[in-house]
Amino acid sequence: MKLLKNFAAVLGLLAIVWVTFLLVSYILASTLFPAIEQASQNILASIMRVIVGLATFMIWILIWYTLTKIWLYKVLLKE
């Protein structure tokens, strides 16, 4: 039964990471693609969109790392 519980916990973690990946992909697409398409019109807006996109991606990586660490040590190794 413990194996099934651990499998469900890992599957839940993967589902959370996948949903947040889709959310971050949407945010990146809505910030970076307009910056690429309109690069010659407003340079400052393009730079700000790229910065927002990269910051969003880095924050997602940090949240993913923290969530994985908490999930693995607190949930899976709990006895």
PDB file of C-alpha atoms in Angstrom:
ATOM      1  CA  MET A   1       0.000   0.000   0.000  1.00  0.00           C
ATOM      2  CA  LYS A   2       2.917   2.354   0.707  1.00  0.00           C
ATOM      3  CA  LEU A   3       4.186   1.896  -2.854  1.00  0.00           C
ATOM      4  CA  LEU A   4       0.793   2.903  -4.238  1.00  0.00           C
ATOM      5  CA  LYS A   5       0.679   5.954  -1.957  1.00  0.00           C
ATOM      6  CA  ASN A   6       4.178   7.032  -3.040  1.00  0.00           C
ATOM      7  CA  PHE A   7       3.276   6.505  -6.681  1.00  0.00           C
ATOM      8  CA  ALA A   8       0.177   8.671  -6.247  1.00  0.00           C
ATOM      9  CA  ALA A   9       2.273  11.362  -4.531  1.00  0.00           C
ATOM     10  CA  VAL A  10       4.810  11.430  -7.374  1.00  0.00           C
ATOM     11  CA  LEU A  11       1.996  11.467  -9.919  1.00  0.00           C
ATOM     12  CA  GLY A  12       0.419  14.409  -8.093  1.00  0.00           C
ATOM     13  CA  LEU A  13       3.735  16.266  -8.138  1.00  0.00           C
ATOM     14  CA  LEU A  14       4.083  15.667 -11.870  1.00  0.00           C
ATOM     15  CA  ALA A  15       0.542  16.943 -12.444  1.00  0.00           C
ATOM     16  CA  ILE A  16       1.261  20.132 -10.489  1.00  0.00           C
ATOM     17  CA  VAL A  17       4.521  20.709 -12.363  1.00  0.00           C
ATOM     18  CA  TRP A  18       2.815  20.069 -15.717  1.00  0.00           C
ATOM     19  CA  VAL A  19      -0.009  22.537 -15.001  1.00  0.00           C
ATOM     20  CA  THR A  20       2.433  25.212 -13.877  1.00  0.00           C
ATOM     21  CA  PHE A  21       4.557  24.529 -16.967  1.00  0.00           C
ATOM     22  CA  LEU A  22       1.527  25.204 -19.164  1.00  0.00           C
ATOM     23  CA  LEU A  23       0.823  28.419 -17.255  1.00  0.00           C
ATOM     24  CA  VAL A  24       4.421  29.597 -17.580  1.00  0.00           C
ATOM     25  CA  SER A  25       4.441  28.685 -21.279  1.00  0.00           C
ATOM     26  CA  TYR A  26       1.357  30.844 -21.786  1.00  0.00           C
ATOM     27  CA  ILE A  27       2.943  33.760 -19.921  1.00  0.00           C
ATOM     28  CA  LEU A  28       6.157  33.427 -21.927  1.00  0.00           C
ATOM     29  CA  ALA A  29       4.231  33.270 -25.194  1.00  0.00           C
ATOM     30  CA  SER A  30       2.210  36.357 -24.327  1.00  0.00           C
ATOM     31  CA  THR A  31       5.304  38.349 -23.350  1.00  0.00           C
ATOM     32  CA  LEU A  32       8.087  37.168 -25.643  1.00  0.00           C
ATOM     33  CA  PHE A  33       6.293  36.649 -28.969  1.00  0.00           C
ATOM     34  CA  PRO A  34       5.002  40.242 -29.173  1.00  0.00           C
ATOM     35  CA  ALA A  35       8.517  41.435 -28.341  1.00  0.00           C
ATOM     36  CA  ILE A  36       9.909  39.389 -31.222  1.00  0.00           C
ATOM     37  CA  GLU A  37       7.231  40.466 -33.706  1.00  0.00           C
ATOM     38  CA  GLN A  38       7.388  44.177 -32.840  1.00  0.00           C
ATOM     39  CA  ALA A  39      11.106  44.460 -32.165  1.00  0.00           C
ATOM     40  CA  SER A  40      11.619  47.488 -34.377  1.00  0.00           C
ATOM     41  CA  GLN A  41       8.698  49.563 -33.048  1.00  0.00           C
ATOM     42  CA  ASN A  42       9.406  50.108 -29.367  1.00  0.00           C
ATOM     43  CA  ILE A  43      12.734  48.887 -28.050  1.00  0.00           C
ATOM     44  CA  LEU A  44      12.007  49.617 -24.376  1.00  0.00           C
ATOM     45  CA  ALA A  45       8.739  47.646 -24.439  1.00  0.00           C
ATOM     46  CA  SER A  46      10.492  44.746 -26.154  1.00  0.00           C
ATOM     47  CA  ILE A  47      13.265  44.699 -23.566  1.00  0.00           C
ATOM     48  CA  MET A  48      10.758  44.840 -20.707  1.00  0.00           C
ATOM     49  CA  ARG A  49       8.748  41.959 -22.189  1.00  0.00           C
ATOM     50  CA  VAL A  50      11.875  39.838 -22.496  1.00  0.00           C
ATOM     51  CA  ILE A  51      12.848  40.651 -18.906  1.00  0.00           C
ATOM     52  CA  VAL A  52       9.354  39.747 -17.665  1.00  0.00           C
ATOM     53  CA  GLY A  53       9.434  36.499 -19.637  1.00  0.00           C
ATOM     54  CA  LEU A  54      12.843  35.470 -18.342  1.00  0.00           C
ATOM     55  CA  ALA A  55      11.954  36.444 -14.774  1.00  0.00           C
ATOM     56  CA  THR A  56       8.765  34.369 -15.003  1.00  0.00           C
ATOM     57  CA  PHE A  57      10.750  31.384 -16.234  1.00  0.00           C
ATOM     58  CA  MET A  58      13.364  31.714 -13.484  1.00  0.00           C
ATOM     59  CA  ILE A  59      10.685  32.077 -10.803  1.00  0.00           C
ATOM     60  CA  TRP A  60       8.975  28.954 -12.155  1.00  0.00           C
ATOM     61  CA  ILE A  61      12.243  27.001 -11.943  1.00  0.00           C
ATOM     62  CA  LEU A  62      12.749  28.176  -8.348  1.00  0.00           C
ATOM     63  CA  ILE A  63       9.174  27.261  -7.366  1.00  0.00           C
ATOM     64  CA  TRP A  64       9.484  23.890  -9.110  1.00  0.00           C
ATOM     65  CA  TYR A  65      12.745  23.132  -7.288  1.00  0.00           C
ATOM     66  CA  THR A  66      11.329  24.147  -3.905  1.00  0.00           C
ATOM     67  CA  LEU A  67       8.105  22.208  -4.452  1.00  0.00           C
ATOM     68  CA  THR A  68      10.017  19.105  -5.499  1.00  0.00           C
ATOM     69  CA  LYS A  69      12.340  19.322  -2.512  1.00  0.00           C
ATOM     70  CA  ILE A  70       9.461  19.773  -0.076  1.00  0.00           C
ATOM     71  CA  TRP A  71       7.408  17.068  -1.767  1.00  0.00           C
ATOM     72  CA  LEU A  72      10.190  14.497  -1.803  1.00  0.00           C
ATOM     73  CA  TYR A  73      11.473  15.072   1.717  1.00  0.00           C
ATOM     74  CA  LYS A  74       8.243  15.872   3.569  1.00  0.00           C
ATOM     75  CA  VAL A  75       5.709  13.697   1.738  1.00  0.00           C
ATOM     76  CA  LEU A  76       7.583  10.704   0.353  1.00  0.00           C
ATOM     77  CA  LEU A  77      10.116  10.188   3.139  1.00  0.00           C
ATOM     78  CA  LYS A  78       7.556  10.723   5.900  1.00  0.00           C
ATOM     79  CA  GLU A  79       7.244   7.615   8.052  1.00  0.00           C
TER      80      GLU A  79
END
